[in-house]
Structures are given as structure tokens and as C-alpha cells.
Amino acid sequence: MNRSATPKPQAAKAKVLVIYAHPESSTSIANHVMLKKIASLEHVTVHDLYARYPDFFIDVNAEHELLLAHDVIVFHHPMYLYSCPALMKEWLDRVLGKGFAYGNESALQGKYWRSVITTGGKEEAFGEHGYNKYPLEQILQPFELTAALCRMHWIEPLVLYWARNVSDMERYQHAEHYRQWLNDPLPYDLSLPQGGEHGSGK
């Protein structure tokens, strides 16, 4: 007697929150291409901070709810003076507060942090022999430390160097790589129990 195979339950897909911050987003070709490429992903929420909070008055409770509803948190922004734009820094200071993200409570424990960066400098400009003196991974260490403080897993940053000057094809390929990662950002099924609090995610 033929028996049809019981279909396996579909693996739970990670819910991704892309926190995007660019004060002059309309002028950024690279970021426009990247955002357009990921717009159709149903499990991805793009949260444009400058569109949502033009007055810089952040609704902390609403932001907490957004964070709690997602598994992977992406911080997508251009590199501004070796850091992020001002509104994202304000967001980090206000939203990732003691008593929620760290301290007596670790509401984000076990979630994943990835920084997605565009920068005007070439890759060789970041390093001991470049004019920026340090590799970008080292410059981004304050973000990695913040993730660790919140007991989040740190995923190696995704970087587009020389963003204003690369070819259209390179921008497209980078955006496609971004989309492919977002489509399957984690290497395992979220419905299964995971061991341990910390992880490099690399």
C-alpha cells in the first residue's frame, strides 16, 4: 500500500529588523539599491529612523516592542566619523538602556546583531598603512562591545567600501549578497532549542 510521505514542518524563519539611519538617504545610491533589493522580503522589517523620528524624539517603548518581536537586529548605516549617524547613536543610548538591554534584565539575550555599513573610503584605507590607521573591524568594536553587553550574538559586519565610486555592477552584487543573507540569516532552525548565551556568529 502506498503511503504518501508526511511533509516536514516548515522551519521557522528568523524575523529580521533592519534599523536604517541615513540623514541624507535620498542622495545615497548604494543604500538606495540595497534597500530596494530587500524591500520584498516579508520576514524583514525596515525601520527608517530619520523618517520615523525627524525631531529626534524617540518612542523608547515602541522601539522595545519592535526589538522583542524580532530575532536578528541589523544596524544599517553609513560610516560617519568612525561611527554611526547622530540619530542612531541617540537611539542606541536611549533604547538600549540599563534595566532593559543589560543590568538586571537582558531582554535581547540570544538575539543577533549585525552591522551593515557603507563607507566612502577604500578598503586599503583601513589598516596600519592606510590613512585611517585601523581596520574597520577594530573601529566597529564599540558596537561589538554593545552587543556583548546586551548578551547578543555578534555577526561579522557586512561592508561596502568606496560606496560612492564602485561600479553599478558592484553595488548590485553587494545588494544581492545582502538580500541572500537576509533571506536566510541564521544557520539553523529557530524552532529548535539552542545552547549557550553567547556566540560569535561568524
mmCIF file of C-alpha atoms in Angstrom, residues 9-197:
data_model
loop_
_atom_site.group_PDB
_atom_site.id
_atom_site.type_symbol
_atom_site.label_atom_id
_atom_site.label_comp_id
_atom_site.label_asym_id
_atom_site.label_seq_id
_atom_site.Cartn_x
_atom_site.Cartn_y
_atom_site.Cartn_z
ATOM 1 C CA PRO A 9 7.015 21.182 9.159
ATOM 2 C CA GLN A 10 8.474 24.321 7.645
ATOM 3 C CA ALA A 11 11.403 25.679 9.607
ATOM 4 C CA ALA A 12 10.680 28.874 11.477
ATOM 5 C CA LYS A 13 12.288 31.755 9.604
ATOM 6 C CA ALA A 14 14.116 34.348 11.639
ATOM 7 C CA LYS A 15 12.342 37.685 11.881
ATOM 8 C CA VAL A 16 14.738 40.465 10.941
ATOM 9 C CA LEU A 17 14.590 44.120 11.965
ATOM 10 C CA VAL A 18 16.703 46.428 9.795
ATOM 11 C CA ILE A 19 17.298 49.660 11.694
ATOM 12 C CA TYR A 20 18.314 52.078 8.952
ATOM 13 C CA ALA A 21 19.804 55.503 9.639
ATOM 14 C CA HIS A 22 20.974 57.935 6.962
ATOM 15 C CA PRO A 23 20.330 61.683 7.284
ATOM 16 C CA GLU A 24 20.642 62.161 3.508
ATOM 17 C CA SER A 25 19.226 58.877 2.291
ATOM 18 C CA SER A 26 17.895 60.297 -0.981
ATOM 19 C CA THR A 27 21.454 61.094 -2.106
ATOM 20 C CA SER A 28 22.903 57.660 -1.351
ATOM 21 C CA ILE A 29 22.824 55.499 -4.466
ATOM 22 C CA ALA A 30 24.391 52.482 -2.745
ATOM 23 C CA ASN A 31 21.947 52.429 0.152
ATOM 24 C CA HIS A 32 19.007 53.022 -2.191
ATOM 25 C CA VAL A 33 19.996 49.949 -4.208
ATOM 26 C CA MET A 34 20.401 47.858 -1.065
ATOM 27 C CA LEU A 35 17.059 48.879 0.432
ATOM 28 C CA LYS A 36 15.217 48.350 -2.855
ATOM 29 C CA LYS A 37 16.691 44.877 -3.130
ATOM 30 C CA ILE A 38 15.400 43.756 0.276
ATOM 31 C CA ALA A 39 12.014 45.520 0.214
ATOM 32 C CA SER A 40 10.039 42.435 -0.840
ATOM 33 C CA LEU A 41 11.274 40.147 1.958
ATOM 34 C CA GLU A 42 8.190 39.502 4.079
ATOM 35 C CA HIS A 43 10.072 38.466 7.231
ATOM 36 C CA VAL A 44 12.190 41.637 7.173
ATOM 37 C CA THR A 45 11.020 44.920 8.728
ATOM 38 C CA VAL A 46 12.883 48.036 7.547
ATOM 39 C CA HIS A 47 12.737 50.742 10.211
ATOM 40 C CA ASP A 48 13.971 54.102 8.862
ATOM 41 C CA LEU A 49 14.945 56.165 11.907
ATOM 42 C CA TYR A 50 15.233 59.532 10.134
ATOM 43 C CA ALA A 51 11.809 59.050 8.533
ATOM 44 C CA ARG A 52 10.251 57.936 11.825
ATOM 45 C CA TYR A 53 11.927 60.439 14.153
ATOM 46 C CA PRO A 54 12.836 63.629 12.244
ATOM 47 C CA ASP A 55 12.651 65.546 15.536
ATOM 48 C CA PHE A 56 14.926 63.017 17.330
ATOM 49 C CA PHE A 57 12.207 62.314 19.955
ATOM 50 C CA ILE A 58 12.378 58.532 20.131
ATOM 51 C CA ASP A 59 9.457 56.456 21.418
ATOM 52 C CA VAL A 60 11.512 54.110 23.592
ATOM 53 C CA ASN A 61 8.637 51.779 24.481
ATOM 54 C CA ALA A 62 7.687 51.340 20.826
ATOM 55 C CA GLU A 63 11.305 50.571 19.965
ATOM 56 C CA HIS A 64 11.471 47.975 22.746
ATOM 57 C CA GLU A 65 8.404 46.248 21.310
ATOM 58 C CA LEU A 66 9.983 46.175 17.852
ATOM 59 C CA LEU A 67 13.176 44.643 19.198
ATOM 60 C CA LEU A 68 11.345 41.979 21.176
ATOM 61 C CA ALA A 69 9.352 40.957 18.088
ATOM 62 C CA HIS A 70 12.460 40.164 16.023
ATOM 63 C CA ASP A 71 15.314 37.656 16.179
ATOM 64 C CA VAL A 72 18.012 39.393 14.139
ATOM 65 C CA ILE A 73 18.730 43.110 14.512
ATOM 66 C CA VAL A 74 20.571 44.769 11.624
ATOM 67 C CA PHE A 75 22.104 48.214 12.093
ATOM 68 C CA HIS A 76 22.336 49.576 8.546
ATOM 69 C CA HIS A 77 24.066 52.939 8.186
ATOM 70 C CA PRO A 78 26.898 54.863 6.557
ATOM 71 C CA MET A 79 30.149 55.371 8.425
ATOM 72 C CA TYR A 80 30.132 58.879 9.914
ATOM 73 C CA LEU A 81 33.359 59.989 11.606
ATOM 74 C CA TYR A 82 34.270 56.409 12.521
ATOM 75 C CA SER A 83 30.837 55.778 13.994
ATOM 76 C CA CYS A 84 27.153 55.946 13.035
ATOM 77 C CA PRO A 85 24.903 58.946 12.247
ATOM 78 C CA ALA A 86 23.712 61.020 15.201
ATOM 79 C CA LEU A 87 20.157 59.661 15.338
ATOM 80 C CA MET A 88 21.353 56.076 15.511
ATOM 81 C CA LYS A 89 23.707 56.989 18.360
ATOM 82 C CA GLU A 90 20.778 58.654 20.132
ATOM 83 C CA TRP A 91 18.735 55.508 19.501
ATOM 84 C CA LEU A 92 21.443 53.293 20.986
ATOM 85 C CA ASP A 93 21.803 55.486 24.069
ATOM 86 C CA ARG A 94 18.059 55.772 24.694
ATOM 87 C CA VAL A 95 16.718 52.386 23.634
ATOM 88 C CA LEU A 96 19.443 50.004 24.809
ATOM 89 C CA GLY A 97 19.137 51.217 28.375
ATOM 90 C CA LYS A 98 20.042 49.582 31.664
ATOM 91 C CA GLY A 99 17.139 47.575 33.009
ATOM 92 C CA PHE A 100 16.049 46.549 29.520
ATOM 93 C CA ALA A 101 19.038 45.574 27.400
ATOM 94 C CA TYR A 102 21.513 44.958 30.230
ATOM 95 C CA GLY A 103 21.752 45.018 34.004
ATOM 96 C CA ASN A 104 19.018 43.202 35.913
ATOM 97 C CA GLU A 105 17.258 42.446 32.628
ATOM 98 C CA SER A 106 18.735 41.208 29.356
ATOM 99 C CA ALA A 107 15.701 41.359 27.103
ATOM 100 C CA LEU A 108 17.801 40.957 23.954
ATOM 101 C CA GLN A 109 19.816 37.977 25.160
ATOM 102 C CA GLY A 110 20.303 35.397 22.417
ATOM 103 C CA LYS A 111 19.280 37.718 19.577
ATOM 104 C CA TYR A 112 21.694 38.531 16.756
ATOM 105 C CA TRP A 113 23.387 41.822 15.887
ATOM 106 C CA ARG A 114 24.874 42.625 12.505
ATOM 107 C CA SER A 115 26.234 45.964 11.376
ATOM 108 C CA VAL A 116 25.748 46.700 7.668
ATOM 109 C CA ILE A 117 27.995 49.596 6.721
ATOM 110 C CA THR A 118 28.684 51.774 3.704
ATOM 111 C CA THR A 119 31.813 53.878 3.722
ATOM 112 C CA GLY A 120 33.374 56.372 1.347
ATOM 113 C CA GLY A 121 36.893 55.031 1.859
ATOM 114 C CA LYS A 122 38.591 52.197 0.010
ATOM 115 C CA GLU A 123 39.296 49.004 1.925
ATOM 116 C CA GLU A 124 43.036 49.659 1.845
ATOM 117 C CA ALA A 125 42.438 52.984 3.629
ATOM 118 C CA PHE A 126 41.542 51.000 6.740
ATOM 119 C CA GLY A 127 44.590 49.409 8.300
ATOM 120 C CA GLU A 128 48.047 50.088 9.657
ATOM 121 C CA HIS A 129 49.277 51.536 6.357
ATOM 122 C CA GLY A 130 46.070 53.369 5.414
ATOM 123 C CA TYR A 131 45.117 56.918 6.322
ATOM 124 C CA ASN A 132 42.502 55.642 8.790
ATOM 125 C CA LYS A 133 45.240 53.681 10.644
ATOM 126 C CA TYR A 134 42.953 50.909 11.901
ATOM 127 C CA PRO A 135 40.947 48.143 10.205
ATOM 128 C CA LEU A 136 37.216 48.742 10.125
ATOM 129 C CA GLU A 137 36.613 45.725 12.369
ATOM 130 C CA GLN A 138 38.594 47.496 15.084
ATOM 131 C CA ILE A 139 36.803 50.812 14.538
ATOM 132 C CA LEU A 140 33.485 48.991 14.968
ATOM 133 C CA GLN A 141 34.478 47.429 18.292
ATOM 134 C CA PRO A 142 32.211 49.772 20.339
ATOM 135 C CA PHE A 143 29.246 48.196 18.525
ATOM 136 C CA GLU A 144 30.587 44.700 19.154
ATOM 137 C CA LEU A 145 31.033 45.542 22.844
ATOM 138 C CA THR A 146 27.475 46.877 22.992
ATOM 139 C CA ALA A 147 26.201 43.618 21.524
ATOM 140 C CA ALA A 148 28.182 41.691 24.141
ATOM 141 C CA LEU A 149 26.803 43.899 26.927
ATOM 142 C CA CYS A 150 23.298 43.028 25.711
ATOM 143 C CA ARG A 151 24.255 39.323 25.517
ATOM 144 C CA MET A 152 23.588 39.290 21.808
ATOM 145 C CA HIS A 153 25.422 37.220 19.214
ATOM 146 C CA TRP A 154 27.727 39.319 17.024
ATOM 147 C CA ILE A 155 27.745 38.556 13.299
ATOM 148 C CA GLU A 156 30.688 39.782 11.240
ATOM 149 C CA PRO A 157 29.807 43.177 9.672
ATOM 150 C CA LEU A 158 28.813 43.463 6.025
ATOM 151 C CA VAL A 159 30.693 46.372 4.474
ATOM 152 C CA LEU A 160 30.588 48.149 1.123
ATOM 153 C CA TYR A 161 33.809 50.132 0.795
ATOM 154 C CA TRP A 162 34.174 53.157 -1.517
ATOM 155 C CA ALA A 163 30.402 53.134 -1.863
ATOM 156 C CA ARG A 164 30.092 56.308 -3.946
ATOM 157 C CA ASN A 165 32.642 55.206 -6.516
ATOM 158 C CA VAL A 166 32.207 51.484 -7.133
ATOM 159 C CA SER A 167 30.557 50.392 -10.359
ATOM 160 C CA ASP A 168 26.823 49.861 -10.701
ATOM 161 C CA MET A 169 27.513 46.129 -11.054
ATOM 162 C CA GLU A 170 29.463 46.044 -7.789
ATOM 163 C CA ARG A 171 26.623 47.849 -6.000
ATOM 164 C CA TYR A 172 24.111 45.405 -7.445
ATOM 165 C CA GLN A 173 26.202 42.389 -6.454
ATOM 166 C CA HIS A 174 26.627 43.724 -2.928
ATOM 167 C CA ALA A 175 22.882 44.360 -2.637
ATOM 168 C CA GLU A 176 22.167 40.847 -3.910
ATOM 169 C CA HIS A 177 24.542 39.394 -1.323
ATOM 170 C CA TYR A 178 22.719 41.407 1.354
ATOM 171 C CA ARG A 179 19.361 40.064 0.182
ATOM 172 C CA GLN A 180 20.603 36.483 0.068
ATOM 173 C CA TRP A 181 21.892 36.692 3.630
ATOM 174 C CA LEU A 182 18.677 38.320 4.898
ATOM 175 C CA ASN A 183 16.640 35.610 3.213
ATOM 176 C CA ASP A 184 18.353 33.010 5.421
ATOM 177 C CA PRO A 185 20.329 34.894 8.088
ATOM 178 C CA LEU A 186 20.891 32.082 10.574
ATOM 179 C CA PRO A 187 22.468 28.657 10.055
ATOM 180 C CA TYR A 188 19.803 26.695 11.929
ATOM 181 C CA ASP A 189 16.107 26.325 12.645
ATOM 182 C CA LEU A 190 14.880 28.810 15.252
ATOM 183 C CA SER A 191 12.209 26.356 16.389
ATOM 184 C CA LEU A 192 14.918 24.128 17.862
ATOM 185 C CA PRO A 193 16.498 24.857 21.262
ATOM 186 C CA GLN A 194 19.926 26.482 21.045
ATOM 187 C CA GLY A 195 22.694 26.009 23.564
ATOM 188 C CA GLY A 196 24.606 28.798 25.252
ATOM 189 C CA GLU A 197 24.125 32.519 25.708
#
